[in-house]
């Protein structure tokens, strides 16, 4: 369990496969324009980058940049 007030379960358990085959943690997530989207077959890299970034932000009690809708 993360001891933080800023947290989303989708960072641990969510996955959204978009129509173009790219991955997001959830359907509300917004990729930054400078990032290159990861494809469904790059799931391991998705976990190492996107999920890790989300966990790092939440551990520091910061909102994640892609979580602007929630």
PDB file of N, CA, C and O in Angstrom:
ATOM      1  N   UNK A   1       0.829  -1.187   0.000  1.00  0.00           N
ATOM      2  CA  UNK A   1       0.000   0.000   0.000  1.00  0.00           C
ATOM      3  C   UNK A   1       0.876   1.255   0.000  1.00  0.00           C
ATOM      4  O   UNK A   1       1.870   1.324   0.697  1.00  0.00           O
ATOM      5  N   UNK A   2       0.514   2.215  -0.776  1.00  0.00           N
ATOM      6  CA  UNK A   2       1.248   3.467  -0.868  1.00  0.00           C
ATOM      7  C   UNK A   2       0.698   4.435   0.168  1.00  0.00           C
ATOM      8  O   UNK A   2      -0.504   4.637   0.267  1.00  0.00           O
ATOM      9  N   UNK A   3       1.596   5.025   0.951  1.00  0.00           N
ATOM     10  CA  UNK A   3       1.193   5.991   1.969  1.00  0.00           C
ATOM     11  C   UNK A   3       1.192   7.384   1.342  1.00  0.00           C
ATOM     12  O   UNK A   3       2.133   8.145   1.501  1.00  0.00           O
ATOM     13  N   UNK A   4       0.152   7.691   0.625  1.00  0.00           N
ATOM     14  CA  UNK A   4       0.070   8.949  -0.102  1.00  0.00           C
ATOM     15  C   UNK A   4      -1.389   9.358  -0.232  1.00  0.00           C
ATOM     16  O   UNK A   4      -2.276   8.522  -0.283  1.00  0.00           O
ATOM     17  N   UNK A   5      -1.616  10.638  -0.309  1.00  0.00           N
ATOM     18  CA  UNK A   5      -2.970  11.120  -0.548  1.00  0.00           C
ATOM     19  C   UNK A   5      -3.278  11.169  -2.031  1.00  0.00           C
ATOM     20  O   UNK A   5      -4.429  11.226  -2.421  1.00  0.00           O
ATOM     21  N   UNK A   6      -2.244  11.176  -2.855  1.00  0.00           N
ATOM     22  CA  UNK A   6      -2.414  11.179  -4.310  1.00  0.00           C
ATOM     23  C   UNK A   6      -2.132   9.762  -4.794  1.00  0.00           C
ATOM     24  O   UNK A   6      -1.007   9.288  -4.711  1.00  0.00           O
ATOM     25  N   UNK A   7      -3.170   9.075  -5.258  1.00  0.00           N
ATOM     26  CA  UNK A   7      -2.998   7.698  -5.693  1.00  0.00           C
ATOM     27  C   UNK A   7      -4.159   7.289  -6.587  1.00  0.00           C
ATOM     28  O   UNK A   7      -5.265   7.798  -6.462  1.00  0.00           O
ATOM     29  N   UNK A   8      -3.885   6.355  -7.478  1.00  0.00           N
ATOM     30  CA  UNK A   8      -4.914   5.789  -8.332  1.00  0.00           C
ATOM     31  C   UNK A   8      -4.618   4.297  -8.508  1.00  0.00           C
ATOM     32  O   UNK A   8      -3.485   3.927  -8.839  1.00  0.00           O
ATOM     33  N   UNK A   9      -5.610   3.470  -8.293  1.00  0.00           N
ATOM     34  CA  UNK A   9      -5.441   2.024  -8.437  1.00  0.00           C
ATOM     35  C   UNK A   9      -5.097   1.634  -9.871  1.00  0.00           C
ATOM     36  O   UNK A   9      -4.516   0.578 -10.107  1.00  0.00           O
ATOM     37  N   UNK A  10      -5.448   2.473 -10.828  1.00  0.00           N
ATOM     38  CA  UNK A  10      -5.152   2.156 -12.227  1.00  0.00           C
ATOM     39  C   UNK A  10      -3.636   2.104 -12.475  1.00  0.00           C
ATOM     40  O   UNK A  10      -3.179   1.448 -13.403  1.00  0.00           O
ATOM     41  N   UNK A  11      -2.865   2.769 -11.639  1.00  0.00           N
ATOM     42  CA  UNK A  11      -1.403   2.714 -11.768  1.00  0.00           C
ATOM     43  C   UNK A  11      -0.885   1.304 -11.528  1.00  0.00           C
ATOM     44  O   UNK A  11       0.157   0.920 -12.055  1.00  0.00           O
ATOM     45  N   UNK A  12      -1.621   0.533 -10.737  1.00  0.00           N
ATOM     46  CA  UNK A  12      -1.228  -0.850 -10.445  1.00  0.00           C
ATOM     47  C   UNK A  12      -1.951  -1.872 -11.302  1.00  0.00           C
ATOM     48  O   UNK A  12      -1.368  -2.864 -11.703  1.00  0.00           O
ATOM     49  N   UNK A  13      -3.235  -1.624 -11.563  1.00  0.00           N
ATOM     50  CA  UNK A  13      -4.073  -2.667 -12.142  1.00  0.00           C
ATOM     51  C   UNK A  13      -4.712  -2.327 -13.485  1.00  0.00           C
ATOM     52  O   UNK A  13      -5.273  -3.203 -14.119  1.00  0.00           O
ATOM     53  N   UNK A  14      -4.660  -1.087 -13.905  1.00  0.00           N
ATOM     54  CA  UNK A  14      -5.370  -0.693 -15.107  1.00  0.00           C
ATOM     55  C   UNK A  14      -4.564  -0.887 -16.382  1.00  0.00           C
ATOM     56  O   UNK A  14      -3.344  -0.872 -16.383  1.00  0.00           O
ATOM     57  N   UNK A  15      -5.287  -1.081 -17.448  1.00  0.00           N
ATOM     58  CA  UNK A  15      -4.672  -1.126 -18.781  1.00  0.00           C
ATOM     59  C   UNK A  15      -5.747  -0.751 -19.798  1.00  0.00           C
ATOM     60  O   UNK A  15      -6.887  -1.188 -19.711  1.00  0.00           O
ATOM     61  N   UNK A  16      -5.383   0.102 -20.698  1.00  0.00           N
ATOM     62  CA  UNK A  16      -6.281   0.499 -21.769  1.00  0.00           C
ATOM     63  C   UNK A  16      -5.535   0.304 -23.087  1.00  0.00           C
ATOM     64  O   UNK A  16      -4.475   0.896 -23.296  1.00  0.00           O
ATOM     65  N   UNK A  17      -6.069  -0.542 -23.932  1.00  0.00           N
ATOM     66  CA  UNK A  17      -5.483  -0.749 -25.258  1.00  0.00           C
ATOM     67  C   UNK A  17      -6.323   0.064 -26.227  1.00  0.00           C
ATOM     68  O   UNK A  17      -7.507  -0.205 -26.420  1.00  0.00           O
ATOM     69  N   UNK A  18      -5.711   1.077 -26.776  1.00  0.00           N
ATOM     70  CA  UNK A  18      -6.415   1.994 -27.663  1.00  0.00           C
ATOM     71  C   UNK A  18      -6.623   1.382 -29.047  1.00  0.00           C
ATOM     72  O   UNK A  18      -6.014   0.380 -29.393  1.00  0.00           O
ATOM     73  N   UNK A  19      -7.470   1.990 -29.838  1.00  0.00           N
ATOM     74  CA  UNK A  19      -7.796   1.455 -31.166  1.00  0.00           C
ATOM     75  C   UNK A  19      -6.581   1.357 -32.073  1.00  0.00           C
ATOM     76  O   UNK A  19      -6.545   0.534 -32.975  1.00  0.00           O
ATOM     77  N   UNK A  20      -5.566   2.204 -31.839  1.00  0.00           N
ATOM     78  CA  UNK A  20      -4.363   2.137 -32.673  1.00  0.00           C
ATOM     79  C   UNK A  20      -3.318   1.179 -32.104  1.00  0.00           C
ATOM     80  O   UNK A  20      -2.207   1.099 -32.615  1.00  0.00           O
ATOM     81  N   UNK A  21      -3.663   0.439 -31.010  1.00  0.00           N
ATOM     82  CA  UNK A  21      -2.766  -0.560 -30.451  1.00  0.00           C
ATOM     83  C   UNK A  21      -1.824  -0.035 -29.382  1.00  0.00           C
ATOM     84  O   UNK A  21      -0.984  -0.780 -28.884  1.00  0.00           O
ATOM     85  N   UNK A  22      -1.953   1.231 -29.005  1.00  0.00           N
ATOM     86  CA  UNK A  22      -1.092   1.780 -27.974  1.00  0.00           C
ATOM     87  C   UNK A  22      -1.685   1.520 -26.590  1.00  0.00           C
ATOM     88  O   UNK A  22      -2.874   1.257 -26.446  1.00  0.00           O
ATOM     89  N   UNK A  23      -0.823   1.595 -25.576  1.00  0.00           N
ATOM     90  CA  UNK A  23      -1.219   1.314 -24.198  1.00  0.00           C
ATOM     91  C   UNK A  23      -1.296   2.581 -23.363  1.00  0.00           C
ATOM     92  O   UNK A  23      -0.479   3.491 -23.519  1.00  0.00           O
ATOM     93  N   UNK A  24      -2.254   2.609 -22.457  1.00  0.00           N
ATOM     94  CA  UNK A  24      -2.380   3.639 -21.436  1.00  0.00           C
ATOM     95  C   UNK A  24      -2.823   2.943 -20.158  1.00  0.00           C
ATOM     96  O   UNK A  24      -3.414   1.863 -20.205  1.00  0.00           O
ATOM     97  N   UNK A  25      -2.574   3.553 -18.991  1.00  0.00           N
ATOM     98  CA  UNK A  25      -3.017   2.944 -17.746  1.00  0.00           C
ATOM     99  C   UNK A  25      -4.536   2.912 -17.607  1.00  0.00           C
ATOM    100  O   UNK A  25      -5.082   2.074 -16.909  1.00  0.00           O
ATOM    101  N   UNK A  26      -5.218   3.856 -18.240  1.00  0.00           N
ATOM    102  CA  UNK A  26      -6.683   3.887 -18.198  1.00  0.00           C
ATOM    103  C   UNK A  26      -7.186   4.694 -19.392  1.00  0.00           C
ATOM    104  O   UNK A  26      -6.414   5.324 -20.110  1.00  0.00           O
ATOM    105  N   UNK A  27      -8.487   4.707 -19.572  1.00  0.00           N
ATOM    106  CA  UNK A  27      -9.052   5.400 -20.733  1.00  0.00           C
ATOM    107  C   UNK A  27      -9.034   6.929 -20.582  1.00  0.00           C
ATOM    108  O   UNK A  27      -9.255   7.643 -21.551  1.00  0.00           O
ATOM    109  N   UNK A  28      -8.764   7.439 -19.388  1.00  0.00           N
ATOM    110  CA  UNK A  28      -8.717   8.883 -19.157  1.00  0.00           C
ATOM    111  C   UNK A  28      -7.300   9.450 -19.270  1.00  0.00           C
ATOM    112  O   UNK A  28      -7.109  10.653 -19.276  1.00  0.00           O
ATOM    113  N   UNK A  29      -6.315   8.602 -19.327  1.00  0.00           N
ATOM    114  CA  UNK A  29      -4.904   9.018 -19.338  1.00  0.00           C
ATOM    115  C   UNK A  29      -4.581   9.815 -20.596  1.00  0.00           C
ATOM    116  O   UNK A  29      -5.029   9.491 -21.678  1.00  0.00           O
ATOM    117  N   UNK A  30      -3.790  10.869 -20.443  1.00  0.00           N
ATOM    118  CA  UNK A  30      -3.378  11.688 -21.582  1.00  0.00           C
ATOM    119  C   UNK A  30      -1.861  11.654 -21.733  1.00  0.00           C
ATOM    120  O   UNK A  30      -1.137  12.121 -20.859  1.00  0.00           O
ATOM    121  N   UNK A  31      -1.417  11.089 -22.843  1.00  0.00           N
ATOM    122  CA  UNK A  31       0.010  11.057 -23.150  1.00  0.00           C
ATOM    123  C   UNK A  31       0.509  12.475 -23.391  1.00  0.00           C
ATOM    124  O   UNK A  31      -0.197  13.290 -23.967  1.00  0.00           O
ATOM    125  N   UNK A  32       1.725  12.750 -22.990  1.00  0.00           N
ATOM    126  CA  UNK A  32       2.299  14.060 -23.302  1.00  0.00           C
ATOM    127  C   UNK A  32       2.665  14.072 -24.787  1.00  0.00           C
ATOM    128  O   UNK A  32       3.025  13.035 -25.356  1.00  0.00           O
ATOM    129  N   UNK A  33       2.574  15.230 -25.424  1.00  0.00           N
ATOM    130  CA  UNK A  33       2.874  15.299 -26.859  1.00  0.00           C
ATOM    131  C   UNK A  33       4.306  14.895 -27.196  1.00  0.00           C
ATOM    132  O   UNK A  33       4.574  14.430 -28.292  1.00  0.00           O
ATOM    133  N   UNK A  34       5.216  15.034 -26.233  1.00  0.00           N
ATOM    134  CA  UNK A  34       6.616  14.706 -26.504  1.00  0.00           C
ATOM    135  C   UNK A  34       6.936  13.226 -26.317  1.00  0.00           C
ATOM    136  O   UNK A  34       8.002  12.767 -26.712  1.00  0.00           O
ATOM    137  N   UNK A  35       6.025  12.461 -25.709  1.00  0.00           N
ATOM    138  CA  UNK A  35       6.296  11.038 -25.489  1.00  0.00           C
ATOM    139  C   UNK A  35       5.860  10.219 -26.697  1.00  0.00           C
ATOM    140  O   UNK A  35       4.924  10.569 -27.402  1.00  0.00           O
ATOM    141  N   UNK A  36       6.571   9.128 -26.893  1.00  0.00           N
ATOM    142  CA  UNK A  36       6.171   8.227 -27.978  1.00  0.00           C
ATOM    143  C   UNK A  36       5.337   7.107 -27.369  1.00  0.00           C
ATOM    144  O   UNK A  36       5.757   6.461 -26.411  1.00  0.00           O
ATOM    145  N   UNK A  37       4.139   6.891 -27.884  1.00  0.00           N
ATOM    146  CA  UNK A  37       3.259   5.868 -27.314  1.00  0.00           C
ATOM    147  C   UNK A  37       3.851   4.470 -27.459  1.00  0.00           C
ATOM    148  O   UNK A  37       4.549   4.179 -28.422  1.00  0.00           O
ATOM    149  N   UNK A  38       3.581   3.639 -26.476  1.00  0.00           N
ATOM    150  CA  UNK A  38       4.046   2.253 -26.508  1.00  0.00           C
ATOM    151  C   UNK A  38       2.930   1.356 -27.024  1.00  0.00           C
ATOM    152  O   UNK A  38       1.764   1.523 -26.679  1.00  0.00           O
ATOM    153  N   UNK A  39       3.301   0.401 -27.840  1.00  0.00           N
ATOM    154  CA  UNK A  39       2.347  -0.524 -28.436  1.00  0.00           C
ATOM    155  C   UNK A  39       2.047  -1.664 -27.472  1.00  0.00           C
ATOM    156  O   UNK A  39       2.787  -1.908 -26.523  1.00  0.00           O
ATOM    157  N   UNK A  40       0.948  -2.387 -27.720  1.00  0.00           N
ATOM    158  CA  UNK A  40       0.505  -3.458 -26.831  1.00  0.00           C
ATOM    159  C   UNK A  40       1.572  -4.527 -26.626  1.00  0.00           C
ATOM    160  O   UNK A  40       1.659  -5.129 -25.573  1.00  0.00           O
ATOM    161  N   UNK A  41       2.434  -4.763 -27.619  1.00  0.00           N
ATOM    162  CA  UNK A  41       3.475  -5.778 -27.496  1.00  0.00           C
ATOM    163  C   UNK A  41       4.682  -5.259 -26.711  1.00  0.00           C
ATOM    164  O   UNK A  41       5.638  -5.986 -26.474  1.00  0.00           O
ATOM    165  N   UNK A  42       4.644  -3.993 -26.286  1.00  0.00           N
ATOM    166  CA  UNK A  42       5.712  -3.399 -25.481  1.00  0.00           C
ATOM    167  C   UNK A  42       5.285  -3.244 -24.021  1.00  0.00           C
ATOM    168  O   UNK A  42       5.696  -2.330 -23.329  1.00  0.00           O
ATOM    169  N   UNK A  43       4.456  -4.175 -23.540  1.00  0.00           N
ATOM    170  CA  UNK A  43       3.901  -4.087 -22.193  1.00  0.00           C
ATOM    171  C   UNK A  43       4.986  -4.000 -21.126  1.00  0.00           C
ATOM    172  O   UNK A  43       4.869  -3.233 -20.169  1.00  0.00           O
ATOM    173  N   UNK A  44       6.055  -4.792 -21.260  1.00  0.00           N
ATOM    174  CA  UNK A  44       7.133  -4.753 -20.265  1.00  0.00           C
ATOM    175  C   UNK A  44       7.748  -3.357 -20.172  1.00  0.00           C
ATOM    176  O   UNK A  44       7.992  -2.851 -19.080  1.00  0.00           O
ATOM    177  N   UNK A  45       7.974  -2.743 -21.310  1.00  0.00           N
ATOM    178  CA  UNK A  45       8.523  -1.384 -21.330  1.00  0.00           C
ATOM    179  C   UNK A  45       7.516  -0.392 -20.742  1.00  0.00           C
ATOM    180  O   UNK A  45       7.894   0.552 -20.045  1.00  0.00           O
ATOM    181  N   UNK A  46       6.244  -0.591 -21.003  1.00  0.00           N
ATOM    182  CA  UNK A  46       5.185   0.236 -20.437  1.00  0.00           C
ATOM    183  C   UNK A  46       5.252   0.210 -18.910  1.00  0.00           C
ATOM    184  O   UNK A  46       5.176   1.242 -18.248  1.00  0.00           O
ATOM    185  N   UNK A  47       5.428  -0.979 -18.347  1.00  0.00           N
ATOM    186  CA  UNK A  47       5.518  -1.108 -16.883  1.00  0.00           C
ATOM    187  C   UNK A  47       6.767  -0.435 -16.343  1.00  0.00           C
ATOM    188  O   UNK A  47       6.736   0.195 -15.286  1.00  0.00           O
ATOM    189  N   UNK A  48       7.871  -0.544 -17.070  1.00  0.00           N
ATOM    190  CA  UNK A  48       9.139   0.034 -16.623  1.00  0.00           C
ATOM    191  C   UNK A  48       9.172   1.555 -16.738  1.00  0.00           C
ATOM    192  O   UNK A  48       9.960   2.198 -16.054  1.00  0.00           O
ATOM    193  N   UNK A  49       8.359   2.122 -17.597  1.00  0.00           N
ATOM    194  CA  UNK A  49       8.401   3.572 -17.793  1.00  0.00           C
ATOM    195  C   UNK A  49       7.159   4.267 -17.245  1.00  0.00           C
ATOM    196  O   UNK A  49       7.237   5.004 -16.269  1.00  0.00           O
ATOM    197  N   UNK A  50       6.019   4.021 -17.836  1.00  0.00           N
ATOM    198  CA  UNK A  50       4.795   4.738 -17.468  1.00  0.00           C
ATOM    199  C   UNK A  50       4.357   4.392 -16.048  1.00  0.00           C
ATOM    200  O   UNK A  50       4.150   5.278 -15.217  1.00  0.00           O
ATOM    201  N   UNK A  51       4.226   3.110 -15.770  1.00  0.00           N
ATOM    202  CA  UNK A  51       3.787   2.719 -14.419  1.00  0.00           C
ATOM    203  C   UNK A  51       4.787   3.164 -13.352  1.00  0.00           C
ATOM    204  O   UNK A  51       4.411   3.634 -12.293  1.00  0.00           O
ATOM    205  N   UNK A  52       6.079   3.008 -13.636  1.00  0.00           N
ATOM    206  CA  UNK A  52       7.099   3.424 -12.662  1.00  0.00           C
ATOM    207  C   UNK A  52       7.028   4.928 -12.427  1.00  0.00           C
ATOM    208  O   UNK A  52       7.115   5.389 -11.286  1.00  0.00           O
ATOM    209  N   UNK A  53       6.844   5.695 -13.478  1.00  0.00           N
ATOM    210  CA  UNK A  53       6.723   7.140 -13.344  1.00  0.00           C
ATOM    211  C   UNK A  53       5.514   7.513 -12.485  1.00  0.00           C
ATOM    212  O   UNK A  53       5.583   8.409 -11.630  1.00  0.00           O
ATOM    213  N   UNK A  54       4.403   6.827 -12.704  1.00  0.00           N
ATOM    214  CA  UNK A  54       3.209   7.074 -11.896  1.00  0.00           C
ATOM    215  C   UNK A  54       3.475   6.746 -10.431  1.00  0.00           C
ATOM    216  O   UNK A  54       3.159   7.532  -9.537  1.00  0.00           O
ATOM    217  N   UNK A  55       4.088   5.605 -10.173  1.00  0.00           N
ATOM    218  CA  UNK A  55       4.377   5.203  -8.793  1.00  0.00           C
ATOM    219  C   UNK A  55       5.327   6.194  -8.121  1.00  0.00           C
ATOM    220  O   UNK A  55       5.143   6.524  -6.947  1.00  0.00           O
ATOM    221  N   UNK A  56       6.330   6.653  -8.855  1.00  0.00           N
ATOM    222  CA  UNK A  56       7.269   7.623  -8.294  1.00  0.00           C
ATOM    223  C   UNK A  56       6.561   8.922  -7.915  1.00  0.00           C
ATOM    224  O   UNK A  56       6.796   9.469  -6.845  1.00  0.00           O
ATOM    225  N   UNK A  57       5.707   9.399  -8.805  1.00  0.00           N
ATOM    226  CA  UNK A  57       4.957  10.630  -8.515  1.00  0.00           C
ATOM    227  C   UNK A  57       4.046  10.448  -7.308  1.00  0.00           C
ATOM    228  O   UNK A  57       4.020  11.285  -6.407  1.00  0.00           O
ATOM    229  N   UNK A  58       3.317   9.355  -7.270  1.00  0.00           N
ATOM    230  CA  UNK A  58       2.387   9.116  -6.164  1.00  0.00           C
ATOM    231  C   UNK A  58       3.142   8.955  -4.845  1.00  0.00           C
ATOM    232  O   UNK A  58       2.681   9.416  -3.803  1.00  0.00           O
ATOM    233  N   UNK A  59       4.304   8.294  -4.871  1.00  0.00           N
ATOM    234  CA  UNK A  59       5.105   8.125  -3.658  1.00  0.00           C
ATOM    235  C   UNK A  59       5.579   9.471  -3.114  1.00  0.00           C
ATOM    236  O   UNK A  59       5.766   9.634  -1.914  1.00  0.00           O
ATOM    237  N   UNK A  60       5.772  10.436  -4.018  1.00  0.00           N
ATOM    238  CA  UNK A  60       6.178  11.784  -3.618  1.00  0.00           C
ATOM    239  C   UNK A  60       4.977  12.697  -3.412  1.00  0.00           C
ATOM    240  O   UNK A  60       5.136  13.914  -3.318  1.00  0.00           O
ATOM    241  N   UNK A  61       3.785  12.111  -3.385  1.00  0.00           N
ATOM    242  CA  UNK A  61       2.534  12.841  -3.162  1.00  0.00           C
ATOM    243  C   UNK A  61       2.285  13.908  -4.232  1.00  0.00           C
ATOM    244  O   UNK A  61       1.784  14.997  -3.946  1.00  0.00           O
ATOM    245  N   UNK A  62       2.657  13.583  -5.472  1.00  0.00           N
ATOM    246  CA  UNK A  62       2.477  14.479  -6.599  1.00  0.00           C
ATOM    247  C   UNK A  62       1.490  13.873  -7.595  1.00  0.00           C
ATOM    248  O   UNK A  62       1.505  12.661  -7.815  1.00  0.00           O
ATOM    249  N   UNK A  63       0.661  14.687  -8.219  1.00  0.00           N
ATOM    250  CA  UNK A  63      -0.195  14.153  -9.284  1.00  0.00           C
ATOM    251  C   UNK A  63       0.666  13.820 -10.503  1.00  0.00           C
ATOM    252  O   UNK A  63       1.649  14.498 -10.795  1.00  0.00           O
ATOM    253  N   UNK A  64       0.313  12.773 -11.191  1.00  0.00           N
ATOM    254  CA  UNK A  64       1.045  12.375 -12.391  1.00  0.00           C
ATOM    255  C   UNK A  64       0.596  13.239 -13.573  1.00  0.00           C
ATOM    256  O   UNK A  64      -0.589  13.573 -13.695  1.00  0.00           O
ATOM    257  N   UNK A  65       1.516  13.594 -14.439  1.00  0.00           N
ATOM    258  CA  UNK A  65       1.224  14.508 -15.568  1.00  0.00           C
ATOM    259  C   UNK A  65       0.141  13.979 -16.499  1.00  0.00           C
ATOM    260  O   UNK A  65      -0.633  14.763 -17.068  1.00  0.00           O
ATOM    261  N   UNK A  66       0.026  12.681 -16.684  1.00  0.00           N
ATOM    262  CA  UNK A  66      -0.976  12.117 -17.584  1.00  0.00           C
ATOM    263  C   UNK A  66      -2.344  11.990 -16.958  1.00  0.00           C
ATOM    264  O   UNK A  66      -3.307  11.653 -17.630  1.00  0.00           O
ATOM    265  N   UNK A  67      -2.446  12.274 -15.679  1.00  0.00           N
ATOM    266  CA  UNK A  67      -3.714  12.113 -14.939  1.00  0.00           C
ATOM    267  C   UNK A  67      -4.399  13.465 -14.757  1.00  0.00           C
ATOM    268  O   UNK A  67      -4.773  13.837 -13.649  1.00  0.00           O
ATOM    269  N   UNK A  68      -4.601  14.179 -15.831  1.00  0.00           N
ATOM    270  CA  UNK A  68      -5.174  15.525 -15.722  1.00  0.00           C
ATOM    271  C   UNK A  68      -6.709  15.519 -15.677  1.00  0.00           C
ATOM    272  O   UNK A  68      -7.303  16.469 -15.226  1.00  0.00           O
ATOM    273  N   UNK A  69      -7.341  14.437 -16.105  1.00  0.00           N
ATOM    274  CA  UNK A  69      -8.801  14.392 -16.126  1.00  0.00           C
ATOM    275  C   UNK A  69      -9.396  13.945 -14.792  1.00  0.00           C
ATOM    276  O   UNK A  69     -10.557  14.185 -14.527  1.00  0.00           O
ATOM    277  N   UNK A  70      -8.624  13.282 -13.972  1.00  0.00           N
ATOM    278  CA  UNK A  70      -9.155  12.747 -12.706  1.00  0.00           C
ATOM    279  C   UNK A  70      -8.861  13.659 -11.528  1.00  0.00           C
ATOM    280  O   UNK A  70      -7.890  14.289 -11.425  1.00  0.00           O
TER     281      UNK A  70
END
